[in-house]
Coordinates of C-alpha atoms in Angstrom, one line a residue:
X1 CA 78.5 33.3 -17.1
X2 CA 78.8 36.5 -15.4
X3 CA 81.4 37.2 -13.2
X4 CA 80.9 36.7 -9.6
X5 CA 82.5 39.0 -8.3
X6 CA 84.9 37.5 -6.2
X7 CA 89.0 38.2 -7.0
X8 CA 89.9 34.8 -7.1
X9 CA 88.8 31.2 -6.8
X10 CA 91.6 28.8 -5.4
X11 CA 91.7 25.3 -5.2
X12 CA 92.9 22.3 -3.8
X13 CA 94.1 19.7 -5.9
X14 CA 93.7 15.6 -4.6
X15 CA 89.9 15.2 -3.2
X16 CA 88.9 18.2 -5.6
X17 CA 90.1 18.3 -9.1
X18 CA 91.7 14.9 -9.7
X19 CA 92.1 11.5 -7.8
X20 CA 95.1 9.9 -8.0
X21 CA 95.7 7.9 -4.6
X22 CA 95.7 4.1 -6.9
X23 CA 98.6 5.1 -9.2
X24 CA 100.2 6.8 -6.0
X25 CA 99.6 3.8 -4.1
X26 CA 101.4 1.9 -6.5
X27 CA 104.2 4.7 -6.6
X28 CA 104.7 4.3 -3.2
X29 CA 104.8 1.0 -2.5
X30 CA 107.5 0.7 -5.2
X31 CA 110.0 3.2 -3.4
X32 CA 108.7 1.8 0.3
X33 CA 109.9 -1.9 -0.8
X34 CA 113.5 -0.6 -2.8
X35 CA 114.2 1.9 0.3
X36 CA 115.1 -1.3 2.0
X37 CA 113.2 0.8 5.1
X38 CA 111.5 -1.4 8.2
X39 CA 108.4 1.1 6.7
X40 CA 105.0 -0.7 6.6
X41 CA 103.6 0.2 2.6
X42 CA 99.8 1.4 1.4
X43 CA 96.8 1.5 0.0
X44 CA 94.6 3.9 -1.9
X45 CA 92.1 4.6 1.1
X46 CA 95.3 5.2 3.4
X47 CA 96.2 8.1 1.3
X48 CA 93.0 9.2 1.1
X49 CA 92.8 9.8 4.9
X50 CA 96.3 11.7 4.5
X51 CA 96.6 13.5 1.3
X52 CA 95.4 17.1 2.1
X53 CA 98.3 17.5 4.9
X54 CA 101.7 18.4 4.3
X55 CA 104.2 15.8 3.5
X56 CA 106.7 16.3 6.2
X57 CA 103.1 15.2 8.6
X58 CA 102.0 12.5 6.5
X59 CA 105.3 10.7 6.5
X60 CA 105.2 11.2 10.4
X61 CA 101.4 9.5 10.4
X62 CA 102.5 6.8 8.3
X63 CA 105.7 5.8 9.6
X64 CA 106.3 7.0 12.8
X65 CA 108.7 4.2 14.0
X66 CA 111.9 6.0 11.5
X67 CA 113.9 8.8 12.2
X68 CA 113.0 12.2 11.0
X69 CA 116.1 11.5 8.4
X70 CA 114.4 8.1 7.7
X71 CA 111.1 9.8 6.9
X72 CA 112.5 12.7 4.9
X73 CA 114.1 10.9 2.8
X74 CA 111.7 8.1 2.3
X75 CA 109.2 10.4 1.5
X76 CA 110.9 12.2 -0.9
X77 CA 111.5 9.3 -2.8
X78 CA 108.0 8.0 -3.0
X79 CA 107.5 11.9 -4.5
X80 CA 109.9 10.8 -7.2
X81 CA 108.4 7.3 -7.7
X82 CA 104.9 9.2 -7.4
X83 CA 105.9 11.6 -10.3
X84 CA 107.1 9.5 -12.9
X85 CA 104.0 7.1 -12.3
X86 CA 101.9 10.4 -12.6
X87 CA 103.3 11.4 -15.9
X88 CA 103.4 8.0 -17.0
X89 CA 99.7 7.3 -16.4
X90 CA 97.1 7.5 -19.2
X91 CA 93.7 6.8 -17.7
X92 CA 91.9 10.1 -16.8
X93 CA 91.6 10.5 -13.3
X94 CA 89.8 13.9 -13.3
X95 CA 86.6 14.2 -11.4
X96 CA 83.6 14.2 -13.6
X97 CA 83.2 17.8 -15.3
X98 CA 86.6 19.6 -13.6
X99 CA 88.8 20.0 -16.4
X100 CA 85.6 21.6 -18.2
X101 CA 84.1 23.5 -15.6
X102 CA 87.6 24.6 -15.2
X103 CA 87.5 25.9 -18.9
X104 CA 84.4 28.0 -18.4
X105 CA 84.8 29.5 -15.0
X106 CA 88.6 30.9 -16.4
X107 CA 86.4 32.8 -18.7
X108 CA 85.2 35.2 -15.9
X109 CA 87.0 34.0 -13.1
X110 CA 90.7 34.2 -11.9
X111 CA 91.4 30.8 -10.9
X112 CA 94.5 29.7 -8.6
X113 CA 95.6 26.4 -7.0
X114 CA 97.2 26.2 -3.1
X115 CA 97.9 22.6 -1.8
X116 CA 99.9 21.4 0.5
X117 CA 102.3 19.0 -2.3
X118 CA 105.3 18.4 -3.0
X119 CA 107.1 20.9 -5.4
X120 CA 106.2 20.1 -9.2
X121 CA 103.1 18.3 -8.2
X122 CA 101.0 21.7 -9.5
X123 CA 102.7 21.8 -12.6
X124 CA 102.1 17.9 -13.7
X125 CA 98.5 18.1 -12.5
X126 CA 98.2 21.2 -14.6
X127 CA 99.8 19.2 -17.6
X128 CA 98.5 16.0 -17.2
X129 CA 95.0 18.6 -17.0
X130 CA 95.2 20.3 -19.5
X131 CA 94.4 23.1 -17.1
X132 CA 97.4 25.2 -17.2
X133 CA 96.0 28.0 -19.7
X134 CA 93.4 28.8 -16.8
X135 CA 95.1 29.1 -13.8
X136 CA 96.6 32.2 -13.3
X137 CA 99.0 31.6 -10.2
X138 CA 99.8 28.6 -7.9
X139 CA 101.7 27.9 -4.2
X140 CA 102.5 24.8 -2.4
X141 CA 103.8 23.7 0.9
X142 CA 107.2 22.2 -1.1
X143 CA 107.8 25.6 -2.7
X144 CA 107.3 27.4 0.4
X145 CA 107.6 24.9 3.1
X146 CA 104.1 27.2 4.9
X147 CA 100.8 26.2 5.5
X148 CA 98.2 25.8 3.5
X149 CA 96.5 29.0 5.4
X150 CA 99.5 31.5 4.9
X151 CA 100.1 30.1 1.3
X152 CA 96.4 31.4 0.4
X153 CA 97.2 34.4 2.0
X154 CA 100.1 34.7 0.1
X155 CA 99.4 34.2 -3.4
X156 CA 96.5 36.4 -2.6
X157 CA 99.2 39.2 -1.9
X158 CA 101.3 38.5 -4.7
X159 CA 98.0 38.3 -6.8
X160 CA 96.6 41.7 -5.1
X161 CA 93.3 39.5 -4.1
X162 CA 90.9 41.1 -1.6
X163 CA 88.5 38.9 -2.1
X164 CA 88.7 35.2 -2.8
X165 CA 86.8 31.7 -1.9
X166 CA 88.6 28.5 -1.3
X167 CA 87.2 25.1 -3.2
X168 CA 88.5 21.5 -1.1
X169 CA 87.4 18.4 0.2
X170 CA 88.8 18.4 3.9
X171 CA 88.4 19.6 7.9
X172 CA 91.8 20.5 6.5
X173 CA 91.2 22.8 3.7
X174 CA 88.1 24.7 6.1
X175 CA 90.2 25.6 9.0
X176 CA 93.0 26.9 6.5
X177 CA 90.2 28.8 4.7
X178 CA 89.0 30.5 8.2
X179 CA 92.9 30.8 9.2
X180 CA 93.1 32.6 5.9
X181 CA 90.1 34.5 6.3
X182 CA 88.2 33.5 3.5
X183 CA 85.2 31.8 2.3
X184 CA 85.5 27.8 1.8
X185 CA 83.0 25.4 -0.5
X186 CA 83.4 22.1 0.5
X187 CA 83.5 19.4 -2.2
X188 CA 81.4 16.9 -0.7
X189 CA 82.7 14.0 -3.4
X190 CA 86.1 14.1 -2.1
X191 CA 88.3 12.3 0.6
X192 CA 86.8 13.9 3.8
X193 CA 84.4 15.5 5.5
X194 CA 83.6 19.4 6.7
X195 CA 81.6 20.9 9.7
X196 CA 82.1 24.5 7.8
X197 CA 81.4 25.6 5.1
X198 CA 79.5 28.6 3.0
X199 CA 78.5 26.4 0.1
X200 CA 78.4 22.7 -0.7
X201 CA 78.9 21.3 -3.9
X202 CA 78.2 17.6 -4.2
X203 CA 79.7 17.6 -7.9
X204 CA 82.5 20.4 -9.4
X205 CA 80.0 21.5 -12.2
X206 CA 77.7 23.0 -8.7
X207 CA 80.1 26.0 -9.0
X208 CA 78.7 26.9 -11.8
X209 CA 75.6 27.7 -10.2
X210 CA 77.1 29.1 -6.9
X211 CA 78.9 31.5 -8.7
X212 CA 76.2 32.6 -10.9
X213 CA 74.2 33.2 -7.9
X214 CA 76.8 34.8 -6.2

C-alpha cells in the first residue's frame, strides 16, 4: 500500500481497536463491592456510554454521591482490578481485522495511540495486541493528566507531525480532533456516535481503502 501521505495516524483505543467493557465490568464490580463504598456497580453498556472520557469525569458520572477523595480513590482501584483482569484474560477482544490492519498500515504509515486512560492501559493493550512493534509513540490522560485534544497535539510535537488524522468512535474523539486541528474518521462500529467527520469507516480494514485513496 502506498503511503498516504499523512505524518501520522493516531488512535483511540476502547470503541476502536479493542472492546473490553465485559471483563472491565467484572473488574469493577469486584473493587466497587470490596471498597466497602455506598457506590452503585456496572455493566458493560454503562461503560460503553463512559469510556472515551477521562477517568477523573467518568468516576464523577458514575458516582456522583462520594467525595472527590471517595471517587479518586475508588477509581483508581477499579484501574488496578481492571488491569490485572486485563492481563489475565485470554479471549481476543480485538475488533475484527485491527490487529492485522494494524500490521499492514505500520508498513507505510506512522501509527500512534492518544486516549484518555489510565497510565499503563496503552502499554497492556499493546501487549495483550500484539501491536507494540507498530506503534511508534503513545500519550494518555494518566501520563499527562491533559485532554485528549492537547495530548494529540502533543505527541504530534514530540513526533514532529504536521500532518496527522485521528481514528475513534465518539462525539468525544471529533471535537478533540477539531480542538486539535486535525482530521477525524469515525469508527462507526464502536460505542458512540459522530455528527463530524472526514471519513467513515463501518469496519477497521475500511482504512485500508481511505488511505490508499488518500
Amino acid at each position: 500500500m502506498k503511503n498516504s501521505g499523512l505524518e501520522g495516524i493516531i488512535f483511540d483505543i476502547d470503541g476502536t481497536i479493542w472492546n473490553t467493557t465485559g471483563i472491565v465490568a467484572v473488574a469493577w464490580n469486584k473493587a466497587i463491592g470490596q471498597s466497602g463504598l455506598p457506590a452503585k456497580k456496572v455493566n458493560a453498556q454503562v461503560l460503553q456510554r463512559e469510556f472515551g472520557k477521562t477517568m477523573d469525569t467518568i468516576a464523577l458520572d458514575l458516582w456522583p454521591s462520594l467525595s472527590k477523595p471517595q471517587r479518586d480513590a475508588l477509581i483508581s482501584y477499579c484501574c488496578t482490578e481492571e488491569q490485572i483482569a486485563l492481563r489475565e484474560n485470554t479471549i481476543d477482544i480485538a475488533y475484527p481485522g485491527a490487529v492485522e490492519t494494524i500490521r499492514e498500515l505500520s508498513s507505510s504509515e506512522n501509527l500512534y495511540i492518544v486516549s484518555n486512560c489510565q497510565n499503563g492501559y496503552i502499554e497492556l493493550t499493546m501487549e495483550k495486541t500484539g501491536i507494540a512493534p507498530f506503534i511508534r509513540d503513545f500519550e494518555c490522560f494518566g501520563r499527562t493528566g491533559k485532554a485528549k485534544a492537547e495530548n494529540i497535539q502533543l505527541l504530534m510535537a514530540r513526533n514532529g507531525i504536521r500532518t496527522a488524522v485521528y481514528v475513534g468512535d465518539t462525539q468525544g474523539d471529533a471535537d478533540a480532533s477539531a480542538q486539535a486541528g486535525i482530521p477525524f474518521i469515525w469508527a462507526s462500529y464502536g460505542f458512540g456516535s459522530a455528527s463530524r467527520y472526514m471519513q467513515k469507516i463501518d469496519s477497521f480494514s475500511d482504512l485500508i481503502d481511505i488511505l490508499r485513496e488518500a
